[in-house]
Short mmCIF file of C-alpha atoms in Angstrom, two decimals:
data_model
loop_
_atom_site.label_atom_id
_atom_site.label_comp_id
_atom_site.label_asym_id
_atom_site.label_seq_id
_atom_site.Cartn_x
_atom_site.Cartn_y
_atom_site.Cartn_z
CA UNK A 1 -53.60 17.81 -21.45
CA UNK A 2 -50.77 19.20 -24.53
CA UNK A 3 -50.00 16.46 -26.36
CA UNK A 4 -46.05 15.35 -26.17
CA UNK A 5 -43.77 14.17 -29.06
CA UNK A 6 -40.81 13.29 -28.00
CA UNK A 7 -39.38 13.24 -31.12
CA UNK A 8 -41.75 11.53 -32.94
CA UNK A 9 -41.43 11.40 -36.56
CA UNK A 10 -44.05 12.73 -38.97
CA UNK A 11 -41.68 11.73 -42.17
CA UNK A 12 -39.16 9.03 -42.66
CA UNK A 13 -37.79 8.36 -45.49
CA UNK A 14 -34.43 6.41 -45.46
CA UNK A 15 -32.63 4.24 -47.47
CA UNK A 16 -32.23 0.56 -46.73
CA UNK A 17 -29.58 -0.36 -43.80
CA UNK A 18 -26.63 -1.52 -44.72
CA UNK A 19 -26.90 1.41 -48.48
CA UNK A 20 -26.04 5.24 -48.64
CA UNK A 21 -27.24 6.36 -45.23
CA UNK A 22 -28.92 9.25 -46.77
CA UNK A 23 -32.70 10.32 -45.35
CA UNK A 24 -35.11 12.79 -45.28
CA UNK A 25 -36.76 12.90 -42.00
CA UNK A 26 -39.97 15.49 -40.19
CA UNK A 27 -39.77 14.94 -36.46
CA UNK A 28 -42.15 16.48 -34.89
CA UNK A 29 -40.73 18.82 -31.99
CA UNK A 30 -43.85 20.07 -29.89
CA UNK A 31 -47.69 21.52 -30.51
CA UNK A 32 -47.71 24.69 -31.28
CA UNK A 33 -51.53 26.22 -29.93
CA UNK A 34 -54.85 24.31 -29.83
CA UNK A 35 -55.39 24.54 -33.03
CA UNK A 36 -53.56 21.84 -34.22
CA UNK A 37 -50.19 23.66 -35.58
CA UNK A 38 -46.76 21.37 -35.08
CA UNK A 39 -43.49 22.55 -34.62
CA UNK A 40 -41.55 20.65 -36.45
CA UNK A 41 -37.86 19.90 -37.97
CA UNK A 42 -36.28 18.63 -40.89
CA UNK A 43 -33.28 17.06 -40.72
CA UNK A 44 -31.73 15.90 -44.14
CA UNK A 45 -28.68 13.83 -43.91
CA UNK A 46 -26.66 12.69 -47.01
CA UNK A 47 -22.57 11.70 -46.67
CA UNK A 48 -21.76 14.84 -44.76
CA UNK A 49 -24.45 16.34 -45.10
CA UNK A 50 -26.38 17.14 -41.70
CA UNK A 51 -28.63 20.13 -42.33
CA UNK A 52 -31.62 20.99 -39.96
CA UNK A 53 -34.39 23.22 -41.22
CA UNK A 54 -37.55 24.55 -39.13
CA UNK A 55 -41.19 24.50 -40.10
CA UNK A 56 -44.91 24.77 -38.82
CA UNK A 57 -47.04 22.17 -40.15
CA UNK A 58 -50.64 22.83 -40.18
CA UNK A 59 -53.85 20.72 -39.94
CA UNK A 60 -54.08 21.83 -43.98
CA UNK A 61 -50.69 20.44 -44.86
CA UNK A 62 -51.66 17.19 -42.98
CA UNK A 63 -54.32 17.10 -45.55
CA UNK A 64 -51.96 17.91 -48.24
CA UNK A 65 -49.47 15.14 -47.20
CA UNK A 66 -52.06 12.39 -47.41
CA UNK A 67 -52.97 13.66 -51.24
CA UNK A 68 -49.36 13.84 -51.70
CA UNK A 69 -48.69 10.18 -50.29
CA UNK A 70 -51.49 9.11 -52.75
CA UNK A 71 -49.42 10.88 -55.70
CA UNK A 72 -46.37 8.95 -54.41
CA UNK A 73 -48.29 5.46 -54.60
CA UNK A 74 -48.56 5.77 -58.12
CA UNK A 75 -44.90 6.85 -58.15
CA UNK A 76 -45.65 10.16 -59.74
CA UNK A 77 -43.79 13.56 -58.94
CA UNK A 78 -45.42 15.80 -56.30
CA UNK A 79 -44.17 18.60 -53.99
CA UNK A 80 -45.85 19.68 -50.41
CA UNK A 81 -45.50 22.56 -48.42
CA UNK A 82 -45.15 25.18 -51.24
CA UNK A 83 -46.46 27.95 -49.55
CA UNK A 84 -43.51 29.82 -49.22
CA UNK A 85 -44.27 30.37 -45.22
CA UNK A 86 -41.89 27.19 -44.60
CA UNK A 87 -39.09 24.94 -46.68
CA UNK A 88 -41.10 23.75 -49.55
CA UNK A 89 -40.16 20.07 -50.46
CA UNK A 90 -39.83 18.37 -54.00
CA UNK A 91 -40.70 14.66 -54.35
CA UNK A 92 -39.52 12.56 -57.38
CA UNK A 93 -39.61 8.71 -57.23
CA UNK A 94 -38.65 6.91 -60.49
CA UNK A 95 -40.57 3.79 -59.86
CA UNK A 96 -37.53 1.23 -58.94
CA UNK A 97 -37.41 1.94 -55.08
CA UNK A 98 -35.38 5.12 -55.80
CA UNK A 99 -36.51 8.51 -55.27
CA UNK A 100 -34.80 12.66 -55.37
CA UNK A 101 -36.16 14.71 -52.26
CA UNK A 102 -35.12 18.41 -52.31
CA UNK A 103 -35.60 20.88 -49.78
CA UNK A 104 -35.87 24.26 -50.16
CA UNK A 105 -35.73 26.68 -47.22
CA UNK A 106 -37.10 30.28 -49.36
CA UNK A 107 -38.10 31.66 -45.99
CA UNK A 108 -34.84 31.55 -44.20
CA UNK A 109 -31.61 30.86 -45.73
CA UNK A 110 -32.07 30.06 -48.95
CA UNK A 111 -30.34 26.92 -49.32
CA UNK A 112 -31.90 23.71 -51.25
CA UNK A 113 -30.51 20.45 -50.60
CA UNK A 114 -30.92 17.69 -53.04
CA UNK A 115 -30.98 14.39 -51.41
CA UNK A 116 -31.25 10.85 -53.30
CA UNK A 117 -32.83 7.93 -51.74
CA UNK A 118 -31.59 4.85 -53.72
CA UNK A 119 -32.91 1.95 -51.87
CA UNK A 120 -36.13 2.81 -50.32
CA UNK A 121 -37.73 0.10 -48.40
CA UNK A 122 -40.63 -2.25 -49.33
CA UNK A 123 -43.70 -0.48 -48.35
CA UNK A 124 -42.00 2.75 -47.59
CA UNK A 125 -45.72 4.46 -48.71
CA UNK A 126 -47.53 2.40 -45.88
CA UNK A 127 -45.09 3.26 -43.36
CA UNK A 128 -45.37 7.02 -43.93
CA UNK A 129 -49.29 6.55 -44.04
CA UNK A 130 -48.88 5.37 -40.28
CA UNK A 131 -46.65 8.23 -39.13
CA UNK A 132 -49.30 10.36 -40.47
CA UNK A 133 -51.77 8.59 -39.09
CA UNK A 134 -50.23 8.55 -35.21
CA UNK A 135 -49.46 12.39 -35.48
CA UNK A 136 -53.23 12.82 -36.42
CA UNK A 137 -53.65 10.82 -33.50
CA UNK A 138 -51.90 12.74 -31.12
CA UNK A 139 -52.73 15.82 -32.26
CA UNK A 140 -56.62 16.08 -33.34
CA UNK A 141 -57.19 19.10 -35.38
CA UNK A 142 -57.71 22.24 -33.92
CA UNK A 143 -60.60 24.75 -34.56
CA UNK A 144 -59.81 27.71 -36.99
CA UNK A 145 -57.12 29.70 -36.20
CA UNK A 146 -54.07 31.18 -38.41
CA UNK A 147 -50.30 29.58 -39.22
CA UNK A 148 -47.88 31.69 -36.78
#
């Protein structure tokens, strides 16, 4: 049985209710093969700002998102999917709940969106750490195979 989504999201990160209303957000729109390939969305909202770009997350960029999540802990700079197949994404917390995400869609339009989070919540790390974790979940990795 093909696992279903229904939306679910692979990244959220938001500001607080009640601030800016700005996030950065994966959702994860179906399974792409057997192998373990997502097709996914992100959807960047900022003021009014509503852009949707479209990438394939792989069982290797799941890896790559938990080192990256690590990185974040220590509220260091780190970027993930730079592989220029998909919009890369820039990560840049300064270490008082705020942090810059930019997206940056090389393979399609061009466009890179800036987006700052000023009032991340309280354990915003942990949270992500469980998305990841359900999406690994629902989706075991696949064996082999190539990114479409």
């Amino acid at each position: 049985m093909e696992p279903t989504y229904d939306g679910a999201d692979l990244i959220h990160l938001a500001d607080r209710p009640g601030t800016s209303g700005h996030s950065v957000v994966i959702r994860i729109r179906d399974s792409l093969s057997g192998d373990g390939y997502l097709e996914c969305e992100i959807a960047v909202t900022a003021e009014s700002l509503n852009a949707t770009f479209r990438a394939v997350v792989t069982p290797e960029d799941l890896e790559e998102w938990e080192t990256v999540l690590e990185t974040l802990a220590s509220r260091r700079h780190a970027g993930w999917l730079g592989g220029g197949r998909v919009p890369s994404m820039r990560f840049r917390p300064d270490g008082h709940d705020r942090m810059a995400v930019t997206v940056h869609d090389a393979p399609a339009s061009g466009v890179t969106v800036t987006v700052p989070l000023f009032a991340l919540p309280s354990g915003w790390v942990d949270a992500q750490r469980a998305l990841l974790a359900r999406a690994r979940e629902t989706n075991p990795r696949g064996t082999g195979g190539t990114a479409p």
